[in-house]
CSV table of C-alpha atoms in Angstrom, one decimal:
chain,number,residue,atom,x,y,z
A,1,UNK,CA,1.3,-41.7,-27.1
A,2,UNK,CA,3.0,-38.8,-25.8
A,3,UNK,CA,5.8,-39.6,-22.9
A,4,UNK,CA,6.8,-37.4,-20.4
A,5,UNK,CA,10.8,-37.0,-19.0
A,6,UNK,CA,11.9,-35.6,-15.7
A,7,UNK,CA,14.5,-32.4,-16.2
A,8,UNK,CA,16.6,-34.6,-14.2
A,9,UNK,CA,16.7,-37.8,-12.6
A,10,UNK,CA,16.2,-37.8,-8.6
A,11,UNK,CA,18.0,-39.9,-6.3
A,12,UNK,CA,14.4,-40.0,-4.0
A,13,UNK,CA,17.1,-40.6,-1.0
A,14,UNK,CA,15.6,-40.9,2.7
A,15,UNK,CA,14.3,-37.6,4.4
A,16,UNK,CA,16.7,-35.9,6.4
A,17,UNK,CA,17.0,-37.1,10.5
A,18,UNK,CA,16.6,-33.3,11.4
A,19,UNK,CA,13.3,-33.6,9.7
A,20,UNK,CA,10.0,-33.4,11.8
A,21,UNK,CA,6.6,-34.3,9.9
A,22,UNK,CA,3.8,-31.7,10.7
A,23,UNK,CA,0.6,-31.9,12.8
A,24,UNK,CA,-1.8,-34.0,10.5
A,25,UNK,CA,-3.8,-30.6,10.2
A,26,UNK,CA,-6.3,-32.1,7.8
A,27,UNK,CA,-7.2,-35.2,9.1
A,28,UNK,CA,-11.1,-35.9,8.2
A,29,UNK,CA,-11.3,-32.6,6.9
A,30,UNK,CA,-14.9,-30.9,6.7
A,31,UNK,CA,-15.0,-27.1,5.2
A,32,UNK,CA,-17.2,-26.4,8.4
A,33,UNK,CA,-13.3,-27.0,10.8
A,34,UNK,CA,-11.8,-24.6,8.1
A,35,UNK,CA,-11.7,-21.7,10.5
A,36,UNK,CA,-10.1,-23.7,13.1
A,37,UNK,CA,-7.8,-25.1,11.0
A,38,UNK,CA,-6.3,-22.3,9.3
A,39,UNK,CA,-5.7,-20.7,12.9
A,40,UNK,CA,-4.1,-23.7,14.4
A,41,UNK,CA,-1.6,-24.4,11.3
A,42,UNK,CA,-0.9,-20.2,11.4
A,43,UNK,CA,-0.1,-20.6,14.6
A,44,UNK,CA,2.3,-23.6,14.3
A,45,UNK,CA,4.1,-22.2,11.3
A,46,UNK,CA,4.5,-18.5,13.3
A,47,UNK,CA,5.9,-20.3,16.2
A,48,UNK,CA,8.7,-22.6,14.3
A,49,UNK,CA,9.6,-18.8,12.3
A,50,UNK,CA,9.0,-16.5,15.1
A,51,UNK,CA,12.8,-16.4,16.0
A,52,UNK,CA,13.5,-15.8,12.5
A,53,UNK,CA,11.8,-12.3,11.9
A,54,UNK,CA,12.4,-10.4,9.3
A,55,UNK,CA,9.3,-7.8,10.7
A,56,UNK,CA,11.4,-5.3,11.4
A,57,UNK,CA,12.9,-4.5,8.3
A,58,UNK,CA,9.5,-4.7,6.2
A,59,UNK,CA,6.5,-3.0,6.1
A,60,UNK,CA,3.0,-5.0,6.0
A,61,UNK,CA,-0.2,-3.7,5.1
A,62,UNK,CA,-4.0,-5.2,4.3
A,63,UNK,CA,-6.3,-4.4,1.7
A,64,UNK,CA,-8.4,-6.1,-1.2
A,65,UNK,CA,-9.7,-6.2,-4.7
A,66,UNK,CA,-12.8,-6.8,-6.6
A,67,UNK,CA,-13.1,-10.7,-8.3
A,68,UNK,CA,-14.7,-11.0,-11.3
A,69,UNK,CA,-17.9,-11.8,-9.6
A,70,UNK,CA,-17.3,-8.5,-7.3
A,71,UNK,CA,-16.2,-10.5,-4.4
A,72,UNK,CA,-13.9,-9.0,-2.5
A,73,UNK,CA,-10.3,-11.2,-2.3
A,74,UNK,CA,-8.0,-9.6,0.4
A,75,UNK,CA,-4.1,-9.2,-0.5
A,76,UNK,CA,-1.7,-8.6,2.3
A,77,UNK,CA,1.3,-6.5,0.9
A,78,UNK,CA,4.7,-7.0,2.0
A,79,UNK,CA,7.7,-3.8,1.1
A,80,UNK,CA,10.8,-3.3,2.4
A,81,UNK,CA,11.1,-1.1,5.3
A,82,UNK,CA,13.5,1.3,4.2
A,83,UNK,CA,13.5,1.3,0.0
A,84,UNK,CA,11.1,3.9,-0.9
A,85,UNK,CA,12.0,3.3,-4.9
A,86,UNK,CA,10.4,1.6,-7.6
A,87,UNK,CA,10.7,-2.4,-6.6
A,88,UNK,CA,10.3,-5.2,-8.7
A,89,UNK,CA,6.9,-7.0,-7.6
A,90,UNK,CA,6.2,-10.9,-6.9
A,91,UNK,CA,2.9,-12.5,-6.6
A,92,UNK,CA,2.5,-15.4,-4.2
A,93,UNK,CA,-0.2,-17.9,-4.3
A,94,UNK,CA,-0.1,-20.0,-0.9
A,95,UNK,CA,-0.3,-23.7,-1.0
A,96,UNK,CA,-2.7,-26.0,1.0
A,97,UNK,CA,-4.3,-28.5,-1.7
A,98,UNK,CA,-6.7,-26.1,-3.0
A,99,UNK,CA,-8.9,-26.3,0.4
A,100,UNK,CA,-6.5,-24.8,3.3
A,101,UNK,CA,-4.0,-22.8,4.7
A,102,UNK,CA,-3.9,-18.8,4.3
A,103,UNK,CA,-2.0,-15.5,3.6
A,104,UNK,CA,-1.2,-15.7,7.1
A,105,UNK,CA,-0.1,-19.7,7.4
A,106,UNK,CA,2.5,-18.8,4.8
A,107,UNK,CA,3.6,-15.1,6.1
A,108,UNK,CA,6.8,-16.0,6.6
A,109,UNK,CA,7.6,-16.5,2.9
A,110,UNK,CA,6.5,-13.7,1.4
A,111,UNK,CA,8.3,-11.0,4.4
A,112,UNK,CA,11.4,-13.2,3.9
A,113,UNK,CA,11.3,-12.2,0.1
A,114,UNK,CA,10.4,-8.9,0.5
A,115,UNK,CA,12.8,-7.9,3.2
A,116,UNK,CA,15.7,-10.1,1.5
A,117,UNK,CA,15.3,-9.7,-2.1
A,118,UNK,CA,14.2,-6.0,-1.9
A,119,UNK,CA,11.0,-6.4,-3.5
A,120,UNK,CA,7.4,-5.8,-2.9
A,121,UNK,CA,5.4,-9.0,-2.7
A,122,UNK,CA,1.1,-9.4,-2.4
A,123,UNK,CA,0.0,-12.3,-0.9
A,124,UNK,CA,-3.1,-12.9,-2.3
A,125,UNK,CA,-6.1,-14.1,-0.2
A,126,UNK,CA,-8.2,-16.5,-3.1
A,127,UNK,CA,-11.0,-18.2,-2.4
A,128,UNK,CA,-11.0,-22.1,-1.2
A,129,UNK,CA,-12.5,-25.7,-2.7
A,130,UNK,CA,-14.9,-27.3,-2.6
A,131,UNK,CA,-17.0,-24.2,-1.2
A,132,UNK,CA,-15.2,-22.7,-4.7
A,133,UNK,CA,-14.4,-25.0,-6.9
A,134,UNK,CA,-12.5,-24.7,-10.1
A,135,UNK,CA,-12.1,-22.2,-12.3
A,136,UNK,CA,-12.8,-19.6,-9.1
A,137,UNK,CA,-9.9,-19.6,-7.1
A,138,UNK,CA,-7.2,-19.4,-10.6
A,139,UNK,CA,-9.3,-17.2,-11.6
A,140,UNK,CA,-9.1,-14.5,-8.2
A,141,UNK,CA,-5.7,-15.0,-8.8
A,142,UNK,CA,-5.5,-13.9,-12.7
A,143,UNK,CA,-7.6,-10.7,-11.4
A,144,UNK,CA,-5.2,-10.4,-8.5
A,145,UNK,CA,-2.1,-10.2,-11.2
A,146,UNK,CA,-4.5,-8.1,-13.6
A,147,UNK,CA,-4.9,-5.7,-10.5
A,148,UNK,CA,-1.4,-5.3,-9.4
A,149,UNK,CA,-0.3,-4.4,-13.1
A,150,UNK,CA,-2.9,-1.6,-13.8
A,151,UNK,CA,-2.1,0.0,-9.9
A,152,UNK,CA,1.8,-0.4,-10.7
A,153,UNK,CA,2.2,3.2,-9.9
A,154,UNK,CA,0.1,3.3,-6.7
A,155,UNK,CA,2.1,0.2,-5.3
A,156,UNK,CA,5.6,1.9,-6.2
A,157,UNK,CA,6.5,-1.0,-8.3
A,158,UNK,CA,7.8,-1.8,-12.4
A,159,UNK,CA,5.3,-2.9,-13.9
A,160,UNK,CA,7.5,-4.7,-16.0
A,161,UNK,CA,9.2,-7.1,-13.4
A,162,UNK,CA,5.8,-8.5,-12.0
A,163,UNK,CA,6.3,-12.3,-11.6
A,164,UNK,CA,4.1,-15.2,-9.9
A,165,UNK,CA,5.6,-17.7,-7.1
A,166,UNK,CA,3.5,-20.3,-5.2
A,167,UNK,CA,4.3,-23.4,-3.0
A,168,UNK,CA,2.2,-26.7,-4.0
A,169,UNK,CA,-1.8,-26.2,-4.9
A,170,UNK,CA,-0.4,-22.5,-5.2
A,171,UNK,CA,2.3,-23.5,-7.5
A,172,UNK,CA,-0.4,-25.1,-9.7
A,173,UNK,CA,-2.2,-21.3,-9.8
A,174,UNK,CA,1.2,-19.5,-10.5
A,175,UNK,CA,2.0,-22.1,-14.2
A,176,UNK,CA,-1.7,-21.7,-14.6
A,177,UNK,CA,-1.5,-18.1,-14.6
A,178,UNK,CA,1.4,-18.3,-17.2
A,179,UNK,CA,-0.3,-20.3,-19.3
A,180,UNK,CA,-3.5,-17.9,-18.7
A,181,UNK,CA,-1.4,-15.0,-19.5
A,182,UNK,CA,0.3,-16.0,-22.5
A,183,UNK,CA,-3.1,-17.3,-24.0
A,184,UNK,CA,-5.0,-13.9,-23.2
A,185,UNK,CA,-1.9,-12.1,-24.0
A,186,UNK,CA,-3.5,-9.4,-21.7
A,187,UNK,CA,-1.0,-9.6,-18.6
A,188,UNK,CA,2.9,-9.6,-18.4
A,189,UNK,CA,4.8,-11.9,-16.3
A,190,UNK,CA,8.3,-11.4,-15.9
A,191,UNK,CA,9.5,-14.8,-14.0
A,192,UNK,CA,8.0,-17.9,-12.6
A,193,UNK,CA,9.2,-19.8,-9.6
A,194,UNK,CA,7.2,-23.1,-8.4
A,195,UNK,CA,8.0,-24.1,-5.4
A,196,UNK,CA,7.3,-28.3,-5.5
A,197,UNK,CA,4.2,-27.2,-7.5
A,198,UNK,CA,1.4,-29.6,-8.8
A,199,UNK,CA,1.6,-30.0,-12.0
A,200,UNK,CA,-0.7,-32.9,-12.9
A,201,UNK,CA,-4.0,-34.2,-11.1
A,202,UNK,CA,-4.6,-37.7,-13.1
A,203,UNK,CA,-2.9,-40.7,-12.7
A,204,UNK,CA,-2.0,-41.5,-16.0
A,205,UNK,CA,1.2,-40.1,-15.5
A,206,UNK,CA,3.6,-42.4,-14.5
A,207,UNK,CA,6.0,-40.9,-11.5
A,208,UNK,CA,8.3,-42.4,-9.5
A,209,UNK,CA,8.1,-40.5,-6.8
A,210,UNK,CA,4.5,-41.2,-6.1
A,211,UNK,CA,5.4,-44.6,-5.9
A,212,UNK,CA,7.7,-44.3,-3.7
A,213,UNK,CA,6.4,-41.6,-1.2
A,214,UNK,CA,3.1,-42.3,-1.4
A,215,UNK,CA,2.0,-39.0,-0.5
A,216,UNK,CA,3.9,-35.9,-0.2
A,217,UNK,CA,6.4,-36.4,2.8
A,218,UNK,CA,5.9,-34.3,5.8
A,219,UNK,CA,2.3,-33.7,4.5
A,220,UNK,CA,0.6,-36.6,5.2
A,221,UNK,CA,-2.5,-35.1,6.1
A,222,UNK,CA,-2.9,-35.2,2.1
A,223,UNK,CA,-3.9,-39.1,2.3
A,224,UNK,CA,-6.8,-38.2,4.7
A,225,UNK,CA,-8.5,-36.2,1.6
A,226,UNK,CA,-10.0,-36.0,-1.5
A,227,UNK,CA,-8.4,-32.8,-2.7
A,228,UNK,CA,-8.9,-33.1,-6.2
A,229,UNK,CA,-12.8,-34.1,-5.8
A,230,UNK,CA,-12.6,-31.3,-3.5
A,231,UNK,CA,-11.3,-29.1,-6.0
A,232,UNK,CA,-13.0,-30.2,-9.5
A,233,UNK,CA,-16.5,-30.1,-10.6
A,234,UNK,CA,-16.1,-33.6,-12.5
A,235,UNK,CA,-12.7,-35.3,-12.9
A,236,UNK,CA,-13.2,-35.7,-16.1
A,237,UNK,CA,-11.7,-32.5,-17.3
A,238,UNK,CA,-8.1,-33.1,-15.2
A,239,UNK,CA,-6.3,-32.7,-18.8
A,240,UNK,CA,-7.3,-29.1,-19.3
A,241,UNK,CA,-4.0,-27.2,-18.9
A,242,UNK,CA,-5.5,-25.0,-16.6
A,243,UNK,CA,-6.1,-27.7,-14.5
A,244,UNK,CA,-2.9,-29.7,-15.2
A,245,UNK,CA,-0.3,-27.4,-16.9
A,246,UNK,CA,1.6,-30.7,-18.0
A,247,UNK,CA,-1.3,-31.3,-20.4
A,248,UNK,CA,-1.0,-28.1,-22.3
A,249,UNK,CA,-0.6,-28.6,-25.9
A,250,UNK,CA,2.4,-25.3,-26.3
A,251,UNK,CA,4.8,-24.4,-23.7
A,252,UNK,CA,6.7,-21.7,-25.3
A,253,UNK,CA,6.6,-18.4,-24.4
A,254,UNK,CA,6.5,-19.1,-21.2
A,255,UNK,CA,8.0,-17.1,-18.5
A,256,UNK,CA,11.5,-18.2,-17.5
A,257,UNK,CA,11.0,-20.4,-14.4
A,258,UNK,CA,12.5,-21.3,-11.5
A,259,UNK,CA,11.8,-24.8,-10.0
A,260,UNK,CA,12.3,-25.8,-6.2
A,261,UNK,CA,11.4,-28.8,-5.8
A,262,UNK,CA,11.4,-31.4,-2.2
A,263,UNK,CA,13.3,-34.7,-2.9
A,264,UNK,CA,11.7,-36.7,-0.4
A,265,UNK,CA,7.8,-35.4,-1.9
A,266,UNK,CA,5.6,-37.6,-3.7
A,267,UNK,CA,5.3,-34.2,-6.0
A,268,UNK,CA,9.1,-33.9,-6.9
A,269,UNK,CA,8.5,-35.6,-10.5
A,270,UNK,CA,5.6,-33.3,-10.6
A,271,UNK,CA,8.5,-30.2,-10.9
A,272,UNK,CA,10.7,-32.3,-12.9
A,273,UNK,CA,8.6,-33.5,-15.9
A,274,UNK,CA,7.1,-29.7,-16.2
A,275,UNK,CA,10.7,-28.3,-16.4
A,276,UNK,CA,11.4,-30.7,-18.7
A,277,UNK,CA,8.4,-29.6,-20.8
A,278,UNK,CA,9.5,-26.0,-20.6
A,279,UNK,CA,12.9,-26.5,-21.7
A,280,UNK,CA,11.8,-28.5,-24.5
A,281,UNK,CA,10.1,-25.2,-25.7
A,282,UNK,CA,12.7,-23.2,-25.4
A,283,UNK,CA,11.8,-21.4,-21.9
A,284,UNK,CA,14.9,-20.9,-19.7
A,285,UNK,CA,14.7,-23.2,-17.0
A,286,UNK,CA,16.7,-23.5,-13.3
A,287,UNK,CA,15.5,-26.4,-11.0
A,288,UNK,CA,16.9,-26.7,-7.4
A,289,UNK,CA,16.5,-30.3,-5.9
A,290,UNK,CA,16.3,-30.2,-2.2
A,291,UNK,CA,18.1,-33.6,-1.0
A,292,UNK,CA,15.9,-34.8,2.1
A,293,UNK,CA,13.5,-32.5,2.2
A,294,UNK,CA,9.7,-32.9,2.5
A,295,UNK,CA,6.9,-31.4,1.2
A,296,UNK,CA,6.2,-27.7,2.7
A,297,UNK,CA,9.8,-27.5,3.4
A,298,UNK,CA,9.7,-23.8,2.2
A,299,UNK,CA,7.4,-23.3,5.6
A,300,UNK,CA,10.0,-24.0,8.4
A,301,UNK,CA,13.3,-23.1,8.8
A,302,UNK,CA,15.6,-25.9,7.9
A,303,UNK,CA,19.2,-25.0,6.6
A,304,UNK,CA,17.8,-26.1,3.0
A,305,UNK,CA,14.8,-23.8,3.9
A,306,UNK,CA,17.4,-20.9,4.0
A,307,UNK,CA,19.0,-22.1,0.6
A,308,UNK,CA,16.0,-22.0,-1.3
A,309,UNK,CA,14.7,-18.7,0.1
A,310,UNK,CA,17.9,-16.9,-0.8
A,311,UNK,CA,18.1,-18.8,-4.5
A,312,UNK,CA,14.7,-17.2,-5.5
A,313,UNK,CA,15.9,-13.7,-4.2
A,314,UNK,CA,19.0,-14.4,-6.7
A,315,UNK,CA,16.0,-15.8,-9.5
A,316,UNK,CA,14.0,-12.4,-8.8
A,317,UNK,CA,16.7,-10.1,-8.7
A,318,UNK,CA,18.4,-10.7,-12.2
């Protein structure tokens, strides 16, 4: 029977008193509220980093790209202001358990990387569960990576320092894209960074995080749902690695990955165990543990926040 170790053993200490749990957004969630949703957790997440703008120093700008299906997928694209050089590129998949939140819930991350890391980042704009179930929304992000790399030139940008970043359900796309990548051998990815990512959607891996968070802390809207029945056409294919990259059979050739994971998250062994996994197979590996932090902590603008942001500006840089 295979077994699965964390990178590193967490201390799954208290949340931190300056801590305050988000609105339960998704309470009884119906893909009809969507809409409503989205706007009132954009608007909670721009107010708590509206005295933290980086908007002057970057330059936003909308546009869109054909899915395989020939849906258009819009991609808001984030450059520094005043760099008019070739920058490396990131692409960031935005979390929300495969049903929610936005390119414009999760702005702040994306300008904050783009005006302090000095590189170009597209937020990409993929289509939501259970309206789109899996493999659609992996798979507008795949095109969306596929896209970026053949317009490298129009975009200003190396096409050989492209990498893939996402919080939660959008860390899940960015490993799945790696492992996509790598199978197809059709796309280059230069780095990885999951930020608390999910890594595994059955139960038959035995975390102790989940049991003692529960859910993910400071998410607790998460309880409310089904996200993964929202998400899947059957559960019976959560081992497929595209699904659950801790299932994949080969983890080398992976990109080199960065790992920021929440202490106090019900996701945190999640992180751990795929680190683990990758470092078993010879990928080069960093993992940050954030002591007290919750789930989404990469949305607000706690001193740990901060820390994080800046360590994948270091990541990206090198």
């Amino acid at each position: 029977m295979r077994t699965f170790e964390p990178f590193v053993k967490s201390e799954y200490g208290p949340l931190d008193p300056k801590v305050n749990l988000q609105p339960d957004f998704l309470a009884g969630f119906e893909p009809s509220q969507r809409k409503e949703i989205v706007l009132r957790e954009a608007e909670f997440y721009h107010k708590i980093t509206r005295p933290y703008s980086v908007d002057t120093t970057i330059y936003k700008e909308y546009t869109s790209f054909s899915a395989a299906d020939g849906e258009k997928i819009d991609v808001k694209v984030y450059r520094p202001a005043h760099n008019d050089g070739v920058l490396p590129a990131v692409v960031f998949f935005h979390g929300g358990a495969f049903i929610t939140c936005s390119i414009e819930t999760h702005d702040y991350v994306p300008s904050y990387l783009a005006s302090h890391g000095q590189m170009t980042v597209f937020s990409i704009g993929y289509r939501l569960a259970p309206e789109y179930k899996f493999p659609v929304g992996l798979l507008d992000c795949y095109t969306a990576l596929e896209w970026i790399q053949q317009n490298a030139g129009k975009w200003k940008i190396d096409s050989g320092k492209i990498s893939v970043c996402g919080d939660s359900s959008g860390g899940n796309f960015a490993a799945a894209v790696c492992l996509l990548a790598r199978d197809q051998n059709d796309v280059d990815i230069h780095k990885q960074v999951l930020i608390y990512p999910v890594t595994d959607l059955t139960t038959e891996v035995e975390k102790q995080s989940v049991k003692i968070y529960g859910t993910p802390s400071g998410d607790d809207s998460v309880k409310e749902i089904d996200y993964i029945g929202h998400y899947l056409k059957s559960v019976d294919n959560r081992k497929n690695p595209y699904i659950s990259p801790i299932f994949a059979k080969d983890f080398s050739h992976l990109p080199e990955a960065l790992f920021i994971q929440a202490e106090c998250d019900t996701l945190c062994d999640d992180g751990l165990i795929y680190a683990k996994l990758l470092q078993n197979a010879g990928v080069p590996v960093d993992v940050r543990i954030y002591k007290g932090m919750p789930h989404a902590f990469i949305l607000r603008t706690y001193s740990q926040t901060f820390e994080a942001l800046n360590h994948i500006c270091r990541f990206l840089a090198d």
